CSV table of C-alpha atoms in Angstrom, one decimal:
chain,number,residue,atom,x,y,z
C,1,UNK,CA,0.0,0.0,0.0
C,2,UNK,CA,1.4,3.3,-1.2
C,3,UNK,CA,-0.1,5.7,1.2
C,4,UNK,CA,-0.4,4.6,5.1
C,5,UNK,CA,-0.6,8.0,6.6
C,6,UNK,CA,-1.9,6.4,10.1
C,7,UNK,CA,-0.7,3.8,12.9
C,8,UNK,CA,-3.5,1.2,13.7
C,9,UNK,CA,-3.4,-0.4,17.3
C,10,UNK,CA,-5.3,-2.9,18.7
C,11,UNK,CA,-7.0,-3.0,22.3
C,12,UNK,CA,-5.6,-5.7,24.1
C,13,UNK,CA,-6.6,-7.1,27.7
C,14,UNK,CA,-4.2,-8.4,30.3
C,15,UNK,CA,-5.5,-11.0,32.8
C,16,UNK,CA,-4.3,-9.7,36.3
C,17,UNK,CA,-1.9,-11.8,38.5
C,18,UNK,CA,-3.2,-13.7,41.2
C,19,UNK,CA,-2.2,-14.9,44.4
C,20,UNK,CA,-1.4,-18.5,46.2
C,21,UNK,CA,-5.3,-18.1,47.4
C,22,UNK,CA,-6.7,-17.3,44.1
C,23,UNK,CA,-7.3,-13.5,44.8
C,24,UNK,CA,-6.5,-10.9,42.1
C,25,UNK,CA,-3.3,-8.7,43.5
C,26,UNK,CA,-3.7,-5.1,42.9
C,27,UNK,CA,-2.0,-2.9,40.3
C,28,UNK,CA,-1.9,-6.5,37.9
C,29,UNK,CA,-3.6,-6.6,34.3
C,30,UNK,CA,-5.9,-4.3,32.7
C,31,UNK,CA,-6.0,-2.9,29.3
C,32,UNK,CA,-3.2,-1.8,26.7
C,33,UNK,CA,-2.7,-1.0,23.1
C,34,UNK,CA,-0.6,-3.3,20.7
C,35,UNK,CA,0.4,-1.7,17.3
C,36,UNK,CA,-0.6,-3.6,14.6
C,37,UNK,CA,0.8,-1.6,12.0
C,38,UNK,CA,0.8,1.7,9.1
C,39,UNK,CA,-2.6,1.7,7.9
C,40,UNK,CA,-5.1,4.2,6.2
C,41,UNK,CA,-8.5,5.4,8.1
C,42,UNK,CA,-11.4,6.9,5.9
C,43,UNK,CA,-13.5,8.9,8.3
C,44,UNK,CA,-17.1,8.2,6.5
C,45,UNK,CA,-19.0,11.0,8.6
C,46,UNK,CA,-22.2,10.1,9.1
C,47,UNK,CA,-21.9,6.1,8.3
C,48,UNK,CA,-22.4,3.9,5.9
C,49,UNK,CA,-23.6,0.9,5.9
C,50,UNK,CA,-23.0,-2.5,4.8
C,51,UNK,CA,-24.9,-6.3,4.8
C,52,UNK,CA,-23.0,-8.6,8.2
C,53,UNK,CA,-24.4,-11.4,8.7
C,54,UNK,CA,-27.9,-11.0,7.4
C,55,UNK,CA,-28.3,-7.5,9.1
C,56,UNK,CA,-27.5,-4.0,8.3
C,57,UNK,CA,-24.4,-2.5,10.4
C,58,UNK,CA,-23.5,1.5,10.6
C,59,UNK,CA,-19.4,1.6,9.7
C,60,UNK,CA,-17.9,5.2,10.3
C,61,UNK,CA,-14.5,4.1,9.6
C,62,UNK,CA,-13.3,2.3,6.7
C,63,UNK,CA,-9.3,1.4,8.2
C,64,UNK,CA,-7.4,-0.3,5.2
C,65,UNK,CA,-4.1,-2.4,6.7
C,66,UNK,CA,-0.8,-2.8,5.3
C,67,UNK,CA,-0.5,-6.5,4.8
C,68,UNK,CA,-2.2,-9.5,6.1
C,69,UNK,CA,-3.3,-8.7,9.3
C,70,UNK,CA,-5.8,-11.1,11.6
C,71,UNK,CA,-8.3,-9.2,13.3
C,72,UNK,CA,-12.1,-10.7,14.5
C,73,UNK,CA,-15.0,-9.1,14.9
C,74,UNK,CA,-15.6,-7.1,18.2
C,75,UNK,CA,-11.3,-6.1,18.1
C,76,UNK,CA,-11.5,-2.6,19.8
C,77,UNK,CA,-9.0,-0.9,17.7
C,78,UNK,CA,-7.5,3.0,17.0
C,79,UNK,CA,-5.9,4.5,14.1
C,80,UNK,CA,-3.6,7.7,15.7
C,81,UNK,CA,-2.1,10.5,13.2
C,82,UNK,CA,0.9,10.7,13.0
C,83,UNK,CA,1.4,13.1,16.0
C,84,UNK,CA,-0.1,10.9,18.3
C,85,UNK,CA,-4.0,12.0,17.8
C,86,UNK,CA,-6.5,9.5,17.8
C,87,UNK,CA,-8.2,9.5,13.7
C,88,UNK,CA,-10.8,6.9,14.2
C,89,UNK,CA,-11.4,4.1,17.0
C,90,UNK,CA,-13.9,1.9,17.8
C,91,UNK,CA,-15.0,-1.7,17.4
C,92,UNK,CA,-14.5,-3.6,14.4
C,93,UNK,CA,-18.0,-4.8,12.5
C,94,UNK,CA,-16.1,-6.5,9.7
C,95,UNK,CA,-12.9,-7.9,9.2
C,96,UNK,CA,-11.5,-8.7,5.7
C,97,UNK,CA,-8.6,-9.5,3.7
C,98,UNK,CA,-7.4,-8.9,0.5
C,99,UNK,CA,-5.4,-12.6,-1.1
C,100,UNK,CA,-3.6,-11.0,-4.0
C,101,UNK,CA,-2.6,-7.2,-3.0
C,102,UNK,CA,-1.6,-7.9,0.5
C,103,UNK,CA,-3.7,-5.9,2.4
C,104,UNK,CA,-6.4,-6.0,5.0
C,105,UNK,CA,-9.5,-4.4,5.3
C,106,UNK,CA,-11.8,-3.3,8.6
C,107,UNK,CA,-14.4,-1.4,8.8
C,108,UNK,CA,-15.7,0.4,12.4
């Protein structure tokens, strides 16, 4: 992909530690980002929408992903500008991928 203006990361939840009783010890898991990688987000304004599953879905975000990237649906994912602002984020509705031009597609 020529033009990947923006970094796409990917919500990702740590199980907290636990004691010898079982007990969850304070200050241990919680939530963090992993980055996925460059990627492009459309900002769609008002929504489109698009068939899942037999139903209608509103996407804002169209994000298309350098390579072949795995995400599922219900990911919580970001796409930040380049200075650190957040573009887009939210959950993902429909994951694709694209066999022959290696890239992915998700819309949010």
């Amino acid at each position: 992909m020529y033009f990947a203006p923006h970094i796409l990361e990917k919500k990702v939840y740590i199980e907290p530690d636990r004691d010898d009783k079982g007990n969850t010890i304070p200050g241990t898991g919680g939530d963090t980002w992993e980055t996925i990688g460059p990627c492009r987000c459309d900002d769609n304004g008002s929504g489109k929408q698009i068939g899942v599953n037999g139903k209608m879905v509103t996407y804002n975000y169209h994000i298309v992903i350098a390579g072949q990237i795995k995400l599922s649906e219900d990911d919580y994912v970001r796409a930040l500008e380049q200075d650190g602002s957040v573009r887009g984020e939210g959950k993902v509705i429909k994951p694709g991928k694209c066999n022959f031009l290696n890239y992915s597609e998700v819309w949010v």
